[in-house]
Amino acid sequence: IKDVIKSGGEWVSSLALESIASGVSGVGEVAVIGIPDPQWGERPFLFIVGAEGFDRSAVEEAVGTLFDAEVAAGKLSKWAVPKGIRFVAKIAKTSVGKIDKRALRAGLS
């Protein structure tokens, strides 16, 4: 439905952010949505389904470190870094198997 997030006046691809986060060991599945932000308009928010036997704190730290490295390398703007992470048992899907971002947004309110 919406695979871009307008943050800080720039378009941020949720698919690119999902690709970055999915490279972390212990991440089974990931989804990114935009949530309202008074300063930046929208900010990315990350949902993670952990792989079997994952360590939540290690995954959270590794994801943060990876996004910080992307910012330091100039590949990502600081306002494109997800504002938060929520660990979930599963990520809602549509009838055709795509991530249901509408349901994820509804789950945050």
mmCIF file of C-alpha atoms in Angstrom:
data_model
loop_
_atom_site.group_PDB
_atom_site.id
_atom_site.type_symbol
_atom_site.label_atom_id
_atom_site.label_comp_id
_atom_site.label_asym_id
_atom_site.label_seq_id
_atom_site.Cartn_x
_atom_site.Cartn_y
_atom_site.Cartn_z
ATOM 1 C CA ILE A 1 0.000 0.000 0.000
ATOM 2 C CA LYS A 2 2.657 2.494 1.014
ATOM 3 C CA ASP A 3 6.280 1.504 0.601
ATOM 4 C CA VAL A 4 7.714 4.985 1.121
ATOM 5 C CA ILE A 5 7.802 7.186 4.188
ATOM 6 C CA LYS A 6 8.184 10.975 4.001
ATOM 7 C CA SER A 7 10.571 11.840 6.809
ATOM 8 C CA GLY A 8 12.437 15.101 7.150
ATOM 9 C CA GLY A 9 11.226 16.204 3.713
ATOM 10 C CA GLU A 10 12.797 13.159 2.042
ATOM 11 C CA TRP A 11 11.259 9.960 0.781
ATOM 12 C CA VAL A 12 12.555 6.882 2.604
ATOM 13 C CA SER A 13 11.976 3.434 1.157
ATOM 14 C CA SER A 14 10.481 1.074 3.718
ATOM 15 C CA LEU A 15 11.725 -1.798 1.533
ATOM 16 C CA ALA A 16 15.322 -0.533 1.828
ATOM 17 C CA LEU A 17 15.011 -0.307 5.613
ATOM 18 C CA GLU A 18 13.511 -3.802 5.746
ATOM 19 C CA SER A 19 16.430 -5.070 3.679
ATOM 20 C CA ILE A 20 18.958 -3.536 6.089
ATOM 21 C CA ALA A 21 17.267 -4.958 9.199
ATOM 22 C CA SER A 22 16.757 -8.390 7.673
ATOM 23 C CA GLY A 23 20.532 -8.768 7.369
ATOM 24 C CA VAL A 24 20.870 -9.039 11.147
ATOM 25 C CA SER A 25 21.394 -12.513 12.546
ATOM 26 C CA GLY A 26 18.367 -13.534 14.601
ATOM 27 C CA VAL A 27 15.858 -11.600 12.491
ATOM 28 C CA GLY A 28 13.327 -13.939 10.924
ATOM 29 C CA GLU A 29 10.996 -11.437 9.302
ATOM 30 C CA VAL A 30 10.782 -7.659 9.294
ATOM 31 C CA ALA A 31 8.332 -4.916 8.303
ATOM 32 C CA VAL A 32 8.633 -1.128 8.360
ATOM 33 C CA ILE A 33 5.780 1.357 8.450
ATOM 34 C CA GLY A 34 5.626 5.134 8.745
ATOM 35 C CA ILE A 35 4.219 6.615 11.929
ATOM 36 C CA PRO A 36 3.338 10.283 12.523
ATOM 37 C CA ASP A 37 6.094 12.443 13.981
ATOM 38 C CA PRO A 38 5.646 16.098 14.977
ATOM 39 C CA GLN A 39 9.194 17.086 13.949
ATOM 40 C CA TRP A 40 9.840 15.007 10.816
ATOM 41 C CA GLY A 41 6.294 14.437 9.484
ATOM 42 C CA GLU A 42 6.698 10.664 9.600
ATOM 43 C CA ARG A 43 9.285 8.325 11.059
ATOM 44 C CA PRO A 44 9.913 4.696 10.261
ATOM 45 C CA PHE A 45 8.880 2.090 12.831
ATOM 46 C CA LEU A 46 10.235 -1.454 12.702
ATOM 47 C CA PHE A 47 8.466 -4.739 13.423
ATOM 48 C CA ILE A 48 10.629 -7.829 13.886
ATOM 49 C CA VAL A 49 9.764 -11.500 14.118
ATOM 50 C CA GLY A 50 12.740 -13.208 15.694
ATOM 51 C CA ALA A 51 14.273 -16.321 14.209
ATOM 52 C CA GLU A 52 14.078 -19.461 16.319
ATOM 53 C CA GLY A 53 16.131 -19.122 19.511
ATOM 54 C CA PHE A 54 16.979 -15.453 18.956
ATOM 55 C CA ASP A 55 18.224 -13.174 21.737
ATOM 56 C CA ARG A 56 15.978 -10.104 21.760
ATOM 57 C CA SER A 57 18.484 -7.707 23.309
ATOM 58 C CA ALA A 58 21.283 -8.862 20.976
ATOM 59 C CA VAL A 59 19.054 -8.405 17.925
ATOM 60 C CA GLU A 60 17.907 -4.980 19.101
ATOM 61 C CA GLU A 61 21.519 -3.886 19.657
ATOM 62 C CA ALA A 62 22.699 -5.304 16.311
ATOM 63 C CA VAL A 63 19.882 -3.587 14.412
ATOM 64 C CA GLY A 64 20.697 -0.256 16.078
ATOM 65 C CA THR A 65 24.411 -0.670 15.344
ATOM 66 C CA LEU A 66 23.713 -1.524 11.705
ATOM 67 C CA PHE A 67 21.475 1.517 11.175
ATOM 68 C CA ASP A 68 24.047 3.761 12.908
ATOM 69 C CA ALA A 69 26.729 2.417 10.558
ATOM 70 C CA GLU A 70 24.523 3.190 7.538
ATOM 71 C CA VAL A 71 24.110 6.780 8.786
ATOM 72 C CA ALA A 72 27.860 7.138 9.467
ATOM 73 C CA ALA A 73 28.633 5.864 5.948
ATOM 74 C CA GLY A 74 26.277 8.467 4.466
ATOM 75 C CA LYS A 75 23.944 5.824 3.040
ATOM 76 C CA LEU A 76 21.027 6.777 5.278
ATOM 77 C CA SER A 77 19.751 10.013 6.828
ATOM 78 C CA LYS A 78 19.475 10.105 10.607
ATOM 79 C CA TRP A 79 15.726 10.719 10.372
ATOM 80 C CA ALA A 80 15.373 7.548 8.275
ATOM 81 C CA VAL A 81 16.508 5.391 11.197
ATOM 82 C CA PRO A 82 13.477 3.635 12.711
ATOM 83 C CA LYS A 83 12.070 5.465 15.719
ATOM 84 C CA GLY A 84 11.258 2.227 17.480
ATOM 85 C CA ILE A 85 11.226 -1.534 17.295
ATOM 86 C CA ARG A 86 8.434 -3.872 18.276
ATOM 87 C CA PHE A 87 9.060 -7.605 18.484
ATOM 88 C CA VAL A 88 6.010 -9.566 17.381
ATOM 89 C CA ALA A 89 5.127 -13.252 17.041
ATOM 90 C CA LYS A 90 4.014 -12.777 13.440
ATOM 91 C CA ILE A 91 3.524 -10.036 10.882
ATOM 92 C CA ALA A 92 0.042 -9.644 9.432
ATOM 93 C CA LYS A 93 -0.324 -10.536 5.767
ATOM 94 C CA THR A 94 -2.936 -9.714 3.158
ATOM 95 C CA SER A 95 -4.900 -12.401 1.327
ATOM 96 C CA VAL A 96 -2.189 -12.491 -1.349
ATOM 97 C CA GLY A 97 0.639 -12.906 1.165
ATOM 98 C CA LYS A 98 1.999 -9.345 1.235
ATOM 99 C CA ILE A 99 2.749 -7.518 4.490
ATOM 100 C CA ASP A 100 -0.439 -5.840 5.708
ATOM 101 C CA LYS A 101 0.907 -2.433 6.674
ATOM 102 C CA ARG A 102 -2.585 -1.142 7.380
ATOM 103 C CA ALA A 103 -3.012 -3.799 10.083
ATOM 104 C CA LEU A 104 0.415 -2.986 11.533
ATOM 105 C CA ARG A 105 -0.514 0.711 11.789
ATOM 106 C CA ALA A 106 -3.817 -0.187 13.443
ATOM 107 C CA GLY A 107 -1.956 -2.320 15.983
ATOM 108 C CA LEU A 108 0.113 0.670 17.114
ATOM 109 C CA SER A 109 -2.857 2.886 17.950
#
